[in-house]
């Protein structure tokens, strides 16, 4: 699921360009490029880690128990 989210054309087409375009405008107006890029990285990292944590929890929940 994490790989699907990272490679999803729907997420790239809808969600990421909105975030990037808003931050590009902010970077161009304020000149604070490092902070803008850090926000993009933090948002992407948050989505990736959230999906990873959920899938790890789900995997532990449905794992077969050995006797």
PDB file of C-alpha atoms in Angstrom:
ATOM      1  CA  UNK A   1       0.000   0.000   0.000  1.00  0.00           C
ATOM      2  CA  UNK A   2       2.861   2.369   0.739  1.00  0.00           C
ATOM      3  CA  UNK A   3       4.382   1.756  -2.687  1.00  0.00           C
ATOM      4  CA  UNK A   4       0.961   2.241  -4.270  1.00  0.00           C
ATOM      5  CA  UNK A   5       0.579   5.576  -2.486  1.00  0.00           C
ATOM      6  CA  UNK A   6       4.023   6.741  -3.523  1.00  0.00           C
ATOM      7  CA  UNK A   7       3.512   5.761  -7.154  1.00  0.00           C
ATOM      8  CA  UNK A   8      -0.151   6.640  -7.448  1.00  0.00           C
ATOM      9  CA  UNK A   9      -0.843   8.861 -10.414  1.00  0.00           C
ATOM     10  CA  UNK A  10      -4.066  10.038  -8.768  1.00  0.00           C
ATOM     11  CA  UNK A  11      -2.229  11.344  -5.711  1.00  0.00           C
ATOM     12  CA  UNK A  12       0.369  12.997  -7.900  1.00  0.00           C
ATOM     13  CA  UNK A  13      -2.294  14.509 -10.150  1.00  0.00           C
ATOM     14  CA  UNK A  14      -4.519  15.837  -7.370  1.00  0.00           C
ATOM     15  CA  UNK A  15      -2.798  16.243  -4.023  1.00  0.00           C
ATOM     16  CA  UNK A  16       0.873  16.885  -4.506  1.00  0.00           C
ATOM     17  CA  UNK A  17       0.720  19.620  -7.186  1.00  0.00           C
ATOM     18  CA  UNK A  18      -1.619  21.659  -4.987  1.00  0.00           C
ATOM     19  CA  UNK A  19       0.790  21.487  -2.079  1.00  0.00           C
ATOM     20  CA  UNK A  20       3.822  22.144  -4.253  1.00  0.00           C
ATOM     21  CA  UNK A  21       2.240  25.071  -6.100  1.00  0.00           C
ATOM     22  CA  UNK A  22       1.221  26.759  -2.856  1.00  0.00           C
ATOM     23  CA  UNK A  23       4.688  26.302  -1.416  1.00  0.00           C
ATOM     24  CA  UNK A  24       6.316  27.463  -4.676  1.00  0.00           C
ATOM     25  CA  UNK A  25       4.327  30.683  -4.451  1.00  0.00           C
ATOM     26  CA  UNK A  26       5.360  31.091  -0.825  1.00  0.00           C
ATOM     27  CA  UNK A  27       9.008  30.400  -1.648  1.00  0.00           C
ATOM     28  CA  UNK A  28       8.966  32.918  -4.504  1.00  0.00           C
ATOM     29  CA  UNK A  29       7.361  35.644  -2.388  1.00  0.00           C
ATOM     30  CA  UNK A  30       9.374  35.164   0.796  1.00  0.00           C
ATOM     31  CA  UNK A  31      12.648  33.762  -0.501  1.00  0.00           C
ATOM     32  CA  UNK A  32      12.697  31.056   2.177  1.00  0.00           C
ATOM     33  CA  UNK A  33      13.370  28.014   0.038  1.00  0.00           C
ATOM     34  CA  UNK A  34      14.764  25.707   2.686  1.00  0.00           C
ATOM     35  CA  UNK A  35      11.684  26.059   4.887  1.00  0.00           C
ATOM     36  CA  UNK A  36       9.353  25.421   1.944  1.00  0.00           C
ATOM     37  CA  UNK A  37      11.189  22.300   0.870  1.00  0.00           C
ATOM     38  CA  UNK A  38      11.274  21.126   4.501  1.00  0.00           C
ATOM     39  CA  UNK A  39       7.472  21.475   4.668  1.00  0.00           C
ATOM     40  CA  UNK A  40       7.040  19.430   1.486  1.00  0.00           C
ATOM     41  CA  UNK A  41       9.351  16.742   2.866  1.00  0.00           C
ATOM     42  CA  UNK A  42       7.556  16.725   6.220  1.00  0.00           C
ATOM     43  CA  UNK A  43       4.138  16.334   4.579  1.00  0.00           C
ATOM     44  CA  UNK A  44       5.346  13.483   2.376  1.00  0.00           C
ATOM     45  CA  UNK A  45       7.123  11.810   5.297  1.00  0.00           C
ATOM     46  CA  UNK A  46       4.005  12.094   7.460  1.00  0.00           C
ATOM     47  CA  UNK A  47       1.855  10.407   4.828  1.00  0.00           C
ATOM     48  CA  UNK A  48       4.418   7.650   4.253  1.00  0.00           C
ATOM     49  CA  UNK A  49       4.978   6.934   7.958  1.00  0.00           C
ATOM     50  CA  UNK A  50       1.245   6.983   8.706  1.00  0.00           C
ATOM     51  CA  UNK A  51       0.523   4.406   6.037  1.00  0.00           C
ATOM     52  CA  UNK A  52       3.495   2.310   7.130  1.00  0.00           C
ATOM     53  CA  UNK A  53       2.429   2.370  10.794  1.00  0.00           C
ATOM     54  CA  UNK A  54      -1.139   1.432   9.906  1.00  0.00           C
ATOM     55  CA  UNK A  55      -0.030  -1.449   7.703  1.00  0.00           C
ATOM     56  CA  UNK A  56       2.349  -2.746  10.410  1.00  0.00           C
ATOM     57  CA  UNK A  57      -0.489  -2.649  12.942  1.00  0.00           C
ATOM     58  CA  UNK A  58      -2.814  -4.415  10.510  1.00  0.00           C
ATOM     59  CA  UNK A  59      -0.188  -7.057   9.713  1.00  0.00           C
ATOM     60  CA  UNK A  60       0.338  -7.818  13.410  1.00  0.00           C
ATOM     61  CA  UNK A  61      -3.391  -8.014  13.932  1.00  0.00           C
ATOM     62  CA  UNK A  62      -4.064 -10.574  11.193  1.00  0.00           C
ATOM     63  CA  UNK A  63      -0.826 -12.559  11.489  1.00  0.00           C
ATOM     64  CA  UNK A  64      -1.126 -16.283  12.035  1.00  0.00           C
ATOM     65  CA  UNK A  65      -0.352 -17.377  15.578  1.00  0.00           C
ATOM     66  CA  UNK A  66       1.914 -20.393  15.910  1.00  0.00           C
ATOM     67  CA  UNK A  67       1.154 -22.974  18.536  1.00  0.00           C
TER      68      UNK A  67
END
